[in-house]
Amino acid sequence: MSNLNYRHLHYFWVVAKEGGFARAADRLGMAVQTISAQVRELERFMGCQLLKPEGRGLVLTEAGQAAFSRAEEIFQIGQLIPHEVHEAATQRVQRLSVGLSDGLSKLAAHALLAPVLDTPHLRLVCHEGEVDQLLGELALHHLDLVLTDQPAPVNPTLRITSQLLASTPVDWYGPAVLVERAKRSPSKGFPYNLEQLPVLLPTRHASLRAGLERWFEQHHIRPQIVGEFEDSALMSVFAARGLGVFPVSRLGADDLSMMSGLHLLGQTEVMEDVHAIYSRRGQNHPLVSKLLGRRSTAAGEVSIESEITSEN
C-alpha cells in the first residue's frame, strides 16, 4: 500500500469541519471541484466512503468519523509545531500546560507544582474542568499533565498513564471566632463540635466529599452544612470571611497563611489523593518527569509510585 497523502487528509478534515465542499473551498481559497476530487482520491485510497450527503450538507460515515478523529489530532498537533519549535530554538520559554480537575483541592495542586515553579523562563498554563474534558485535551496533546483526585479510567484508546502522586491527611480550619467558640463548647471536642459549627464542604463531585461523609458516619456526626464549593480555594476565602469551618489537605495548608484569621480546628485520618495522568508524549516533558519523580518532605504527605497504565 502506498503512503497516505496528508494533503488529501487535510482537505477531508476541512470539509468535515465545515460541513460541505463549498464552505471548505471558501475557507481554503480553492475551487470546489479541486477539493471534491482530492477527497475522492482519499476515499479511493481508504477503500471506503468517508462522507455522505444529508440535507444540504455532508455528514461523516462511521469510517469517516474514525478518519476525522485521527485527522483532528494530527492537524491540531501540527498547529502547535511552529510555536513549540520557535520556543525550543530560542530557549527562552519552558512551557508546562496542566489540567486541574474540578474535584481536586487547588491548594494541594499548587503545592505539588512547587518543584517546577522556580524553573527559569517557565510559562505555566493551568486549565480547570471536568475530568473527561481534560483527558480529551490530554489526548490531543493540548495538555502535558492532568492532576485529579481520581485515577485515569481504564480505556485502551486513550493511551494514558495514571500515577498516584501523593496521599495526604485532611485537617479542619476556620476563622478565629468559630475556632474559639468550638474550644468553649461543652461537647466532647473535635470532631464532635462540628455539630455546633457552620460547616463548608466540597461538592459531591469531589472524591474527598465521599471520604468525609464516611468519616462523619463513623463518628456519628451530623454536621451543619452551610455551603458547598467546587473550588477549594474559593471555599477557604468564604471561610476566612467567617462563613464556616472547612476541610483542607495538609499538603495545601501552608497556602492558608495568605488568608489572615484562619486557625487550625482539628486533624483527621481522612486522606486526599492526588493522581497525575499523562500521555507517552507528556512523560518525555522534562518538567513532567521532574514532577513525577519528586520526593516530598511536606508534613503528613506520602508519595506513592503506584501506576495504572491504560494502554494496549
PDB file of C-alpha atoms in Angstrom:
ATOM      1  CA  MET A   1       0.000   0.000   0.000  1.00  0.00           C
ATOM      2  CA  SER A   2       1.279   3.480  -0.889  1.00  0.00           C
ATOM      3  CA  ASN A   3       1.719   6.144   1.797  1.00  0.00           C
ATOM      4  CA  LEU A   4      -1.162   8.283   2.991  1.00  0.00           C
ATOM      5  CA  ASN A   5      -1.380  11.670   1.240  1.00  0.00           C
ATOM      6  CA  TYR A   6      -1.678  14.170   4.094  1.00  0.00           C
ATOM      7  CA  ARG A   7      -2.800  16.944   1.751  1.00  0.00           C
ATOM      8  CA  HIS A   8      -5.815  14.837   0.809  1.00  0.00           C
ATOM      9  CA  LEU A   9      -6.413  14.150   4.504  1.00  0.00           C
ATOM     10  CA  HIS A  10      -6.260  17.874   5.257  1.00  0.00           C
ATOM     11  CA  TYR A  11      -8.859  18.673   2.609  1.00  0.00           C
ATOM     12  CA  PHE A  12     -11.142  15.968   4.014  1.00  0.00           C
ATOM     13  CA  TRP A  13     -10.635  17.359   7.547  1.00  0.00           C
ATOM     14  CA  VAL A  14     -11.626  20.869   6.460  1.00  0.00           C
ATOM     15  CA  VAL A  15     -14.684  19.588   4.556  1.00  0.00           C
ATOM     16  CA  ALA A  16     -15.804  17.616   7.613  1.00  0.00           C
ATOM     17  CA  LYS A  17     -15.362  20.633   9.905  1.00  0.00           C
ATOM     18  CA  GLU A  18     -17.143  22.987   7.514  1.00  0.00           C
ATOM     19  CA  GLY A  19     -19.935  20.538   6.669  1.00  0.00           C
ATOM     20  CA  GLY A  20     -19.651  20.808   2.889  1.00  0.00           C
ATOM     21  CA  PHE A  21     -17.386  21.264  -0.131  1.00  0.00           C
ATOM     22  CA  ALA A  22     -18.462  24.837  -0.868  1.00  0.00           C
ATOM     23  CA  ARG A  23     -17.711  26.160   2.615  1.00  0.00           C
ATOM     24  CA  ALA A  24     -14.421  24.235   2.673  1.00  0.00           C
ATOM     25  CA  ALA A  25     -13.461  25.728  -0.694  1.00  0.00           C
ATOM     26  CA  ASP A  26     -14.194  29.237   0.624  1.00  0.00           C
ATOM     27  CA  ARG A  27     -12.046  28.606   3.695  1.00  0.00           C
ATOM     28  CA  LEU A  28      -9.146  27.218   1.645  1.00  0.00           C
ATOM     29  CA  GLY A  29      -9.481  29.659  -1.256  1.00  0.00           C
ATOM     30  CA  MET A  30      -9.733  26.837  -3.775  1.00  0.00           C
ATOM     31  CA  ALA A  31     -12.215  25.569  -6.363  1.00  0.00           C
ATOM     32  CA  VAL A  32     -14.975  23.234  -5.155  1.00  0.00           C
ATOM     33  CA  GLN A  33     -14.082  20.733  -7.896  1.00  0.00           C
ATOM     34  CA  THR A  34     -10.469  20.568  -6.700  1.00  0.00           C
ATOM     35  CA  ILE A  35     -11.463  19.916  -3.089  1.00  0.00           C
ATOM     36  CA  SER A  36     -14.004  17.304  -4.136  1.00  0.00           C
ATOM     37  CA  ALA A  37     -11.510  15.484  -6.353  1.00  0.00           C
ATOM     38  CA  GLN A  38      -8.881  15.364  -3.591  1.00  0.00           C
ATOM     39  CA  VAL A  39     -11.367  13.939  -1.063  1.00  0.00           C
ATOM     40  CA  ARG A  40     -12.474  11.304  -3.585  1.00  0.00           C
ATOM     41  CA  GLU A  41      -8.816  10.343  -4.004  1.00  0.00           C
ATOM     42  CA  LEU A  42      -8.581   9.867  -0.241  1.00  0.00           C
ATOM     43  CA  GLU A  43     -11.702   7.681  -0.257  1.00  0.00           C
ATOM     44  CA  ARG A  44     -10.229   5.544  -3.039  1.00  0.00           C
ATOM     45  CA  PHE A  45      -7.035   5.189  -1.006  1.00  0.00           C
ATOM     46  CA  MET A  46      -9.004   4.203   2.103  1.00  0.00           C
ATOM     47  CA  GLY A  47     -11.280   1.891   0.159  1.00  0.00           C
ATOM     48  CA  CYS A  48     -14.469   3.218   1.734  1.00  0.00           C
ATOM     49  CA  GLN A  49     -16.831   6.175   1.757  1.00  0.00           C
ATOM     50  CA  LEU A  50     -15.953   8.836   4.320  1.00  0.00           C
ATOM     51  CA  LEU A  51     -18.656  11.423   3.641  1.00  0.00           C
ATOM     52  CA  LYS A  52     -22.305  11.113   2.671  1.00  0.00           C
ATOM     53  CA  PRO A  53     -24.923  13.730   1.734  1.00  0.00           C
ATOM     54  CA  GLU A  54     -27.542  14.721   4.293  1.00  0.00           C
ATOM     55  CA  GLY A  55     -29.916  17.552   3.579  1.00  0.00           C
ATOM     56  CA  ARG A  56     -27.968  20.375   2.003  1.00  0.00           C
ATOM     57  CA  GLY A  57     -24.679  19.338   3.544  1.00  0.00           C
ATOM     58  CA  LEU A  58     -22.408  16.398   4.210  1.00  0.00           C
ATOM     59  CA  VAL A  59     -22.008  14.181   7.267  1.00  0.00           C
ATOM     60  CA  LEU A  60     -19.405  11.637   8.223  1.00  0.00           C
ATOM     61  CA  THR A  61     -19.907   7.927   7.781  1.00  0.00           C
ATOM     62  CA  GLU A  62     -18.700   5.638  10.588  1.00  0.00           C
ATOM     63  CA  ALA A  63     -15.435   5.196   8.697  1.00  0.00           C
ATOM     64  CA  GLY A  64     -15.298   8.958   8.191  1.00  0.00           C
ATOM     65  CA  GLN A  65     -15.708   9.556  11.926  1.00  0.00           C
ATOM     66  CA  ALA A  66     -12.706   7.338  12.610  1.00  0.00           C
ATOM     67  CA  ALA A  67     -10.650   9.144   9.981  1.00  0.00           C
ATOM     68  CA  PHE A  68     -11.762  12.562  11.216  1.00  0.00           C
ATOM     69  CA  SER A  69     -10.825  11.757  14.826  1.00  0.00           C
ATOM     70  CA  ARG A  70      -7.247  10.976  13.829  1.00  0.00           C
ATOM     71  CA  ALA A  71      -7.084  13.898  11.395  1.00  0.00           C
ATOM     72  CA  GLU A  72      -8.231  16.256  14.157  1.00  0.00           C
ATOM     73  CA  GLU A  73      -5.417  15.025  16.381  1.00  0.00           C
ATOM     74  CA  ILE A  74      -2.817  15.231  13.597  1.00  0.00           C
ATOM     75  CA  PHE A  75      -3.618  18.751  12.436  1.00  0.00           C
ATOM     76  CA  GLN A  76      -4.118  20.226  15.878  1.00  0.00           C
ATOM     77  CA  ILE A  77      -0.682  18.922  16.816  1.00  0.00           C
ATOM     78  CA  GLY A  78       0.633  20.352  13.552  1.00  0.00           C
ATOM     79  CA  GLN A  79      -0.659  23.791  14.517  1.00  0.00           C
ATOM     80  CA  LEU A  80       1.431  23.650  17.680  1.00  0.00           C
ATOM     81  CA  ILE A  81       4.698  22.675  15.961  1.00  0.00           C
ATOM     82  CA  PRO A  82       5.870  26.128  14.707  1.00  0.00           C
ATOM     83  CA  HIS A  83       5.316  27.717  18.131  1.00  0.00           C
ATOM     84  CA  GLU A  84       6.994  24.880  20.032  1.00  0.00           C
ATOM     85  CA  VAL A  85       9.934  24.761  17.627  1.00  0.00           C
ATOM     86  CA  HIS A  86      10.412  28.523  17.976  1.00  0.00           C
ATOM     87  CA  GLU A  87      10.385  28.256  21.769  1.00  0.00           C
ATOM     88  CA  ALA A  88      12.877  25.374  21.666  1.00  0.00           C
ATOM     89  CA  ALA A  89      15.169  27.264  19.279  1.00  0.00           C
ATOM     90  CA  THR A  90      15.218  30.444  21.346  1.00  0.00           C
ATOM     91  CA  GLN A  91      15.337  28.559  24.683  1.00  0.00           C
ATOM     92  CA  ARG A  92      13.530  31.458  26.262  1.00  0.00           C
ATOM     93  CA  VAL A  93      10.407  29.674  27.419  1.00  0.00           C
ATOM     94  CA  GLN A  94       9.724  26.354  29.129  1.00  0.00           C
ATOM     95  CA  ARG A  95       6.007  25.786  28.743  1.00  0.00           C
ATOM     96  CA  LEU A  96       4.012  23.471  31.003  1.00  0.00           C
ATOM     97  CA  SER A  97       0.285  23.022  30.417  1.00  0.00           C
ATOM     98  CA  VAL A  98      -1.522  21.428  33.352  1.00  0.00           C
ATOM     99  CA  GLY A  99      -5.163  20.433  33.681  1.00  0.00           C
ATOM    100  CA  LEU A 100      -6.713  20.629  37.157  1.00  0.00           C
ATOM    101  CA  SER A 101      -9.916  18.682  37.724  1.00  0.00           C
ATOM    102  CA  ASP A 102     -12.824  20.437  39.427  1.00  0.00           C
ATOM    103  CA  GLY A 103     -12.765  17.975  42.318  1.00  0.00           C
ATOM    104  CA  LEU A 104      -9.104  18.499  43.192  1.00  0.00           C
ATOM    105  CA  SER A 105      -8.001  20.799  46.005  1.00  0.00           C
ATOM    106  CA  LYS A 106      -6.355  23.741  44.233  1.00  0.00           C
ATOM    107  CA  LEU A 107      -4.251  24.451  47.320  1.00  0.00           C
ATOM    108  CA  ALA A 108      -2.835  20.921  47.121  1.00  0.00           C
ATOM    109  CA  ALA A 109      -2.255  21.329  43.382  1.00  0.00           C
ATOM    110  CA  HIS A 110      -0.162  24.428  43.985  1.00  0.00           C
ATOM    111  CA  ALA A 111       1.996  22.538  46.475  1.00  0.00           C
ATOM    112  CA  LEU A 112       2.512  19.652  44.044  1.00  0.00           C
ATOM    113  CA  LEU A 113       3.620  22.008  41.268  1.00  0.00           C
ATOM    114  CA  ALA A 114       6.026  23.853  43.582  1.00  0.00           C
ATOM    115  CA  PRO A 115       9.150  21.872  42.457  1.00  0.00           C
ATOM    116  CA  VAL A 116       8.977  23.372  38.955  1.00  0.00           C
ATOM    117  CA  LEU A 117       7.769  26.887  39.771  1.00  0.00           C
ATOM    118  CA  ASP A 118      11.322  28.238  40.016  1.00  0.00           C
ATOM    119  CA  THR A 119      12.226  26.923  36.539  1.00  0.00           C
ATOM    120  CA  PRO A 120      13.894  29.709  34.532  1.00  0.00           C
ATOM    121  CA  HIS A 121      11.626  31.182  31.818  1.00  0.00           C
ATOM    122  CA  LEU A 122       8.703  28.989  32.909  1.00  0.00           C
ATOM    123  CA  ARG A 123       5.360  29.598  31.271  1.00  0.00           C
ATOM    124  CA  LEU A 124       2.783  27.715  33.335  1.00  0.00           C
ATOM    125  CA  VAL A 125      -0.671  27.344  31.786  1.00  0.00           C
ATOM    126  CA  CYS A 126      -3.396  25.903  34.028  1.00  0.00           C
ATOM    127  CA  HIS A 127      -6.790  24.752  32.790  1.00  0.00           C
ATOM    128  CA  GLU A 128      -9.650  23.737  35.074  1.00  0.00           C
ATOM    129  CA  GLY A 129     -12.518  21.449  34.082  1.00  0.00           C
ATOM    130  CA  GLU A 130     -14.252  18.094  34.336  1.00  0.00           C
ATOM    131  CA  VAL A 131     -12.006  15.036  34.176  1.00  0.00           C
ATOM    132  CA  ASP A 132     -13.419  13.753  30.860  1.00  0.00           C
ATOM    133  CA  GLN A 133     -12.898  17.130  29.216  1.00  0.00           C
ATOM    134  CA  LEU A 134      -9.316  17.380  30.467  1.00  0.00           C
ATOM    135  CA  LEU A 135      -8.479  13.844  29.334  1.00  0.00           C
ATOM    136  CA  GLY A 136      -9.725  14.754  25.870  1.00  0.00           C
ATOM    137  CA  GLU A 137      -7.379  17.759  25.865  1.00  0.00           C
ATOM    138  CA  LEU A 138      -4.561  15.494  27.066  1.00  0.00           C
ATOM    139  CA  ALA A 139      -5.232  13.031  24.230  1.00  0.00           C
ATOM    140  CA  LEU A 140      -4.992  15.895  21.728  1.00  0.00           C
ATOM    141  CA  HIS A 141      -1.690  16.970  23.349  1.00  0.00           C
ATOM    142  CA  HIS A 142      -3.104  20.323  24.406  1.00  0.00           C
ATOM    143  CA  LEU A 143      -2.085  19.429  27.968  1.00  0.00           C
ATOM    144  CA  ASP A 144       1.146  17.926  29.266  1.00  0.00           C
ATOM    145  CA  LEU A 145      -0.311  16.669  32.539  1.00  0.00           C
ATOM    146  CA  VAL A 146      -3.633  16.345  34.351  1.00  0.00           C
ATOM    147  CA  LEU A 147      -3.871  16.476  38.148  1.00  0.00           C
ATOM    148  CA  THR A 148      -7.034  14.970  39.561  1.00  0.00           C
ATOM    149  CA  ASP A 149      -8.471  13.339  42.665  1.00  0.00           C
ATOM    150  CA  GLN A 150      -9.159  10.061  40.857  1.00  0.00           C
ATOM    151  CA  PRO A 151      -7.113   7.666  38.697  1.00  0.00           C
ATOM    152  CA  ALA A 152      -7.457   7.515  34.934  1.00  0.00           C
ATOM    153  CA  PRO A 153     -10.298   5.362  33.602  1.00  0.00           C
ATOM    154  CA  VAL A 154      -9.297   2.062  32.024  1.00  0.00           C
ATOM    155  CA  ASN A 155      -9.639   2.909  28.338  1.00  0.00           C
ATOM    156  CA  PRO A 156      -7.167   1.381  25.837  1.00  0.00           C
ATOM    157  CA  THR A 157      -7.912   4.072  23.238  1.00  0.00           C
ATOM    158  CA  LEU A 158      -6.709   6.914  25.479  1.00  0.00           C
ATOM    159  CA  ARG A 159      -3.092   5.670  25.787  1.00  0.00           C
ATOM    160  CA  ILE A 160      -2.522   7.380  29.111  1.00  0.00           C
ATOM    161  CA  THR A 161      -0.791   6.508  32.363  1.00  0.00           C
ATOM    162  CA  SER A 162      -2.091   7.274  35.838  1.00  0.00           C
ATOM    163  CA  GLN A 163       0.218   7.660  38.839  1.00  0.00           C
ATOM    164  CA  LEU A 164      -0.826   8.236  42.428  1.00  0.00           C
ATOM    165  CA  LEU A 165       1.342  11.246  43.109  1.00  0.00           C
ATOM    166  CA  ALA A 166       0.509  11.928  46.770  1.00  0.00           C
ATOM    167  CA  SER A 167      -1.826  10.974  49.578  1.00  0.00           C
ATOM    168  CA  THR A 168      -2.123  13.495  52.382  1.00  0.00           C
ATOM    169  CA  PRO A 169      -4.237  13.890  55.556  1.00  0.00           C
ATOM    170  CA  VAL A 170      -7.094  16.366  55.714  1.00  0.00           C
ATOM    171  CA  ASP A 171      -7.318  18.937  58.529  1.00  0.00           C
ATOM    172  CA  TRP A 172     -10.058  21.368  59.525  1.00  0.00           C
ATOM    173  CA  TYR A 173      -9.604  25.138  59.691  1.00  0.00           C
ATOM    174  CA  GLY A 174     -11.869  28.043  60.453  1.00  0.00           C
ATOM    175  CA  PRO A 175     -11.966  31.725  61.368  1.00  0.00           C
ATOM    176  CA  ALA A 176     -10.691  32.574  64.853  1.00  0.00           C
ATOM    177  CA  VAL A 177     -14.138  33.374  66.243  1.00  0.00           C
ATOM    178  CA  LEU A 178     -15.523  29.930  65.304  1.00  0.00           C
ATOM    179  CA  VAL A 179     -12.432  28.030  66.447  1.00  0.00           C
ATOM    180  CA  GLU A 180     -12.581  29.809  69.805  1.00  0.00           C
ATOM    181  CA  ARG A 181     -16.291  29.022  70.080  1.00  0.00           C
ATOM    182  CA  ALA A 182     -15.519  25.353  69.443  1.00  0.00           C
ATOM    183  CA  LYS A 183     -12.935  25.320  72.240  1.00  0.00           C
ATOM    184  CA  ARG A 184     -15.526  26.697  74.676  1.00  0.00           C
ATOM    185  CA  SER A 185     -18.188  24.232  73.531  1.00  0.00           C
ATOM    186  CA  PRO A 186     -19.474  21.811  76.214  1.00  0.00           C
ATOM    187  CA  SER A 187     -19.392  18.980  73.640  1.00  0.00           C
ATOM    188  CA  LYS A 188     -16.716  16.276  73.542  1.00  0.00           C
ATOM    189  CA  GLY A 189     -14.433  18.463  71.449  1.00  0.00           C
ATOM    190  CA  PHE A 190     -13.246  17.901  67.907  1.00  0.00           C
ATOM    191  CA  PRO A 191     -14.640  16.394  65.728  1.00  0.00           C
ATOM    192  CA  TYR A 192     -17.968  16.330  67.607  1.00  0.00           C
ATOM    193  CA  ASN A 193     -18.101  20.103  67.868  1.00  0.00           C
ATOM    194  CA  LEU A 194     -18.709  20.145  64.106  1.00  0.00           C
ATOM    195  CA  GLU A 195     -22.360  19.581  65.009  1.00  0.00           C
ATOM    196  CA  GLN A 196     -22.413  23.049  66.643  1.00  0.00           C
ATOM    197  CA  LEU A 197     -20.435  24.875  63.937  1.00  0.00           C
ATOM    198  CA  PRO A 198     -21.346  26.032  60.403  1.00  0.00           C
ATOM    199  CA  VAL A 199     -19.552  23.657  58.037  1.00  0.00           C
ATOM    200  CA  LEU A 200     -18.312  24.189  54.470  1.00  0.00           C
ATOM    201  CA  LEU A 201     -17.723  21.138  52.267  1.00  0.00           C
ATOM    202  CA  PRO A 202     -16.579  20.315  48.726  1.00  0.00           C
ATOM    203  CA  THR A 203     -19.446  19.410  46.390  1.00  0.00           C
ATOM    204  CA  ARG A 204     -20.243  15.748  45.772  1.00  0.00           C
ATOM    205  CA  HIS A 205     -18.287  15.592  42.509  1.00  0.00           C
ATOM    206  CA  ALA A 206     -15.073  15.610  44.578  1.00  0.00           C
ATOM    207  CA  SER A 207     -13.743  12.261  45.795  1.00  0.00           C
ATOM    208  CA  LEU A 208     -12.872  13.909  49.114  1.00  0.00           C
ATOM    209  CA  ARG A 209     -16.567  14.512  49.829  1.00  0.00           C
ATOM    210  CA  ALA A 210     -17.277  10.770  49.922  1.00  0.00           C
ATOM    211  CA  GLY A 211     -14.354  10.204  52.305  1.00  0.00           C
ATOM    212  CA  LEU A 212     -15.578  12.958  54.619  1.00  0.00           C
ATOM    213  CA  GLU A 213     -19.104  11.576  54.663  1.00  0.00           C
ATOM    214  CA  ARG A 214     -17.820   8.126  55.636  1.00  0.00           C
ATOM    215  CA  TRP A 215     -15.809   9.799  58.390  1.00  0.00           C
ATOM    216  CA  PHE A 216     -18.920  11.623  59.640  1.00  0.00           C
ATOM    217  CA  GLU A 217     -20.804   8.321  59.762  1.00  0.00           C
ATOM    218  CA  GLN A 218     -18.000   6.555  61.643  1.00  0.00           C
ATOM    219  CA  HIS A 219     -18.068   9.254  64.319  1.00  0.00           C
ATOM    220  CA  HIS A 220     -21.885   9.636  64.265  1.00  0.00           C
ATOM    221  CA  ILE A 221     -21.585  13.315  63.380  1.00  0.00           C
ATOM    222  CA  ARG A 222     -24.323  15.329  61.709  1.00  0.00           C
ATOM    223  CA  PRO A 223     -22.571  18.485  60.507  1.00  0.00           C
ATOM    224  CA  GLN A 224     -24.393  21.779  59.965  1.00  0.00           C
ATOM    225  CA  ILE A 225     -23.604  22.262  56.276  1.00  0.00           C
ATOM    226  CA  VAL A 226     -23.999  25.907  55.251  1.00  0.00           C
ATOM    227  CA  GLY A 227     -22.029  25.888  51.987  1.00  0.00           C
ATOM    228  CA  GLU A 228     -20.732  23.586  49.247  1.00  0.00           C
ATOM    229  CA  PHE A 229     -17.960  24.562  46.823  1.00  0.00           C
ATOM    230  CA  GLU A 230     -16.360  23.080  43.721  1.00  0.00           C
ATOM    231  CA  ASP A 231     -13.214  25.153  44.235  1.00  0.00           C
ATOM    232  CA  SER A 232     -11.279  24.590  47.483  1.00  0.00           C
ATOM    233  CA  ALA A 233      -9.534  27.964  47.220  1.00  0.00           C
ATOM    234  CA  LEU A 234     -12.902  29.714  46.955  1.00  0.00           C
ATOM    235  CA  MET A 235     -14.136  27.726  49.953  1.00  0.00           C
ATOM    236  CA  SER A 236     -11.176  28.955  52.006  1.00  0.00           C
ATOM    237  CA  VAL A 237     -11.945  32.567  51.042  1.00  0.00           C
ATOM    238  CA  PHE A 238     -15.531  32.261  52.318  1.00  0.00           C
ATOM    239  CA  ALA A 239     -14.271  30.554  55.471  1.00  0.00           C
ATOM    240  CA  ALA A 240     -11.808  33.383  56.103  1.00  0.00           C
ATOM    241  CA  ARG A 241     -14.738  35.815  55.835  1.00  0.00           C
ATOM    242  CA  GLY A 242     -16.492  33.961  58.659  1.00  0.00           C
ATOM    243  CA  LEU A 243     -18.965  31.718  56.830  1.00  0.00           C
ATOM    244  CA  GLY A 244     -17.829  28.447  58.433  1.00  0.00           C
ATOM    245  CA  VAL A 245     -15.130  25.878  59.140  1.00  0.00           C
ATOM    246  CA  PHE A 246     -13.794  23.724  56.306  1.00  0.00           C
ATOM    247  CA  PRO A 247     -11.542  20.750  55.469  1.00  0.00           C
ATOM    248  CA  VAL A 248      -8.262  21.247  53.631  1.00  0.00           C
ATOM    249  CA  SER A 249      -5.483  18.932  52.537  1.00  0.00           C
ATOM    250  CA  ARG A 250      -2.447  19.252  54.794  1.00  0.00           C
ATOM    251  CA  LEU A 251      -0.403  19.444  51.609  1.00  0.00           C
ATOM    252  CA  GLY A 252      -2.046  22.759  50.763  1.00  0.00           C
ATOM    253  CA  ALA A 253      -2.463  24.118  54.283  1.00  0.00           C
ATOM    254  CA  ASP A 254       0.687  26.282  54.029  1.00  0.00           C
ATOM    255  CA  ASP A 255      -1.063  28.425  51.443  1.00  0.00           C
ATOM    256  CA  LEU A 256      -3.724  29.325  54.013  1.00  0.00           C
ATOM    257  CA  SER A 257      -1.176  31.727  55.511  1.00  0.00           C
ATOM    258  CA  MET A 258      -2.101  34.074  52.668  1.00  0.00           C
ATOM    259  CA  MET A 259      -5.518  34.492  54.327  1.00  0.00           C
ATOM    260  CA  SER A 260      -5.464  36.142  57.706  1.00  0.00           C
ATOM    261  CA  GLY A 261      -7.589  34.881  60.563  1.00  0.00           C
ATOM    262  CA  LEU A 262      -7.743  31.151  59.774  1.00  0.00           C
ATOM    263  CA  HIS A 263      -6.818  28.769  62.585  1.00  0.00           C
ATOM    264  CA  LEU A 264      -6.450  25.013  62.917  1.00  0.00           C
ATOM    265  CA  LEU A 265      -9.548  23.377  64.407  1.00  0.00           C
ATOM    266  CA  GLY A 266      -8.507  19.726  64.297  1.00  0.00           C
ATOM    267  CA  GLN A 267      -6.780  16.950  62.368  1.00  0.00           C
ATOM    268  CA  THR A 268      -8.298  13.802  60.852  1.00  0.00           C
ATOM    269  CA  GLU A 269      -7.277  10.467  59.412  1.00  0.00           C
ATOM    270  CA  VAL A 270      -9.192  11.194  56.182  1.00  0.00           C
ATOM    271  CA  MET A 271      -6.815  11.200  53.200  1.00  0.00           C
ATOM    272  CA  GLU A 272      -6.946  13.161  49.967  1.00  0.00           C
ATOM    273  CA  ASP A 273      -5.332  11.506  46.941  1.00  0.00           C
ATOM    274  CA  VAL A 274      -3.787  13.347  44.013  1.00  0.00           C
ATOM    275  CA  HIS A 275      -3.272  11.454  40.751  1.00  0.00           C
ATOM    276  CA  ALA A 276      -1.081  12.572  37.862  1.00  0.00           C
ATOM    277  CA  ILE A 277      -2.340  11.489  34.435  1.00  0.00           C
ATOM    278  CA  TYR A 278      -0.097  11.851  31.416  1.00  0.00           C
ATOM    279  CA  SER A 279       0.411  10.568  27.898  1.00  0.00           C
ATOM    280  CA  ARG A 280       3.535   8.967  26.457  1.00  0.00           C
ATOM    281  CA  ARG A 281       4.410  12.327  24.896  1.00  0.00           C
ATOM    282  CA  GLY A 282       3.884  14.124  28.202  1.00  0.00           C
ATOM    283  CA  GLN A 283       6.109  11.661  30.038  1.00  0.00           C
ATOM    284  CA  ASN A 284       9.045  12.911  27.972  1.00  0.00           C
ATOM    285  CA  HIS A 285       8.451  16.510  29.036  1.00  0.00           C
ATOM    286  CA  PRO A 286      11.340  17.405  31.402  1.00  0.00           C
ATOM    287  CA  LEU A 287       9.105  19.268  33.859  1.00  0.00           C
ATOM    288  CA  VAL A 288       6.551  16.449  33.925  1.00  0.00           C
ATOM    289  CA  SER A 289       9.357  13.987  34.596  1.00  0.00           C
ATOM    290  CA  LYS A 290      10.554  16.172  37.450  1.00  0.00           C
ATOM    291  CA  LEU A 291       7.083  16.274  38.996  1.00  0.00           C
ATOM    292  CA  LEU A 292       6.547  12.533  38.668  1.00  0.00           C
ATOM    293  CA  GLY A 293       9.888  11.725  40.249  1.00  0.00           C
ATOM    294  CA  ARG A 294       9.658  14.127  43.158  1.00  0.00           C
ATOM    295  CA  ARG A 295      10.016  13.053  46.768  1.00  0.00           C
ATOM    296  CA  SER A 296       8.067  15.321  49.065  1.00  0.00           C
ATOM    297  CA  THR A 297       9.077  16.151  52.613  1.00  0.00           C
ATOM    298  CA  ALA A 298       5.884  18.077  53.344  1.00  0.00           C
ATOM    299  CA  ALA A 299       4.421  17.282  56.759  1.00  0.00           C
ATOM    300  CA  GLY A 300       1.975  14.436  56.598  1.00  0.00           C
ATOM    301  CA  GLU A 301       2.426  13.734  52.882  1.00  0.00           C
ATOM    302  CA  VAL A 302       3.165  10.317  51.493  1.00  0.00           C
ATOM    303  CA  SER A 303       4.488   9.968  47.934  1.00  0.00           C
ATOM    304  CA  ILE A 304       3.435   6.782  46.201  1.00  0.00           C
ATOM    305  CA  GLU A 305       4.699   5.311  42.930  1.00  0.00           C
ATOM    306  CA  SER A 306       1.607   3.267  42.077  1.00  0.00           C
ATOM    307  CA  GLU A 307       0.823   3.425  38.362  1.00  0.00           C
ATOM    308  CA  ILE A 308      -2.107   2.346  36.222  1.00  0.00           C
ATOM    309  CA  THR A 309      -1.475   2.241  32.500  1.00  0.00           C
ATOM    310  CA  SER A 310      -4.409   2.466  30.107  1.00  0.00           C
ATOM    311  CA  GLU A 311      -2.674   1.167  27.010  1.00  0.00           C
ATOM    312  CA  ASN A 312      -2.889  -1.872  24.769  1.00  0.00           C
TER     313      ASN A 312
END
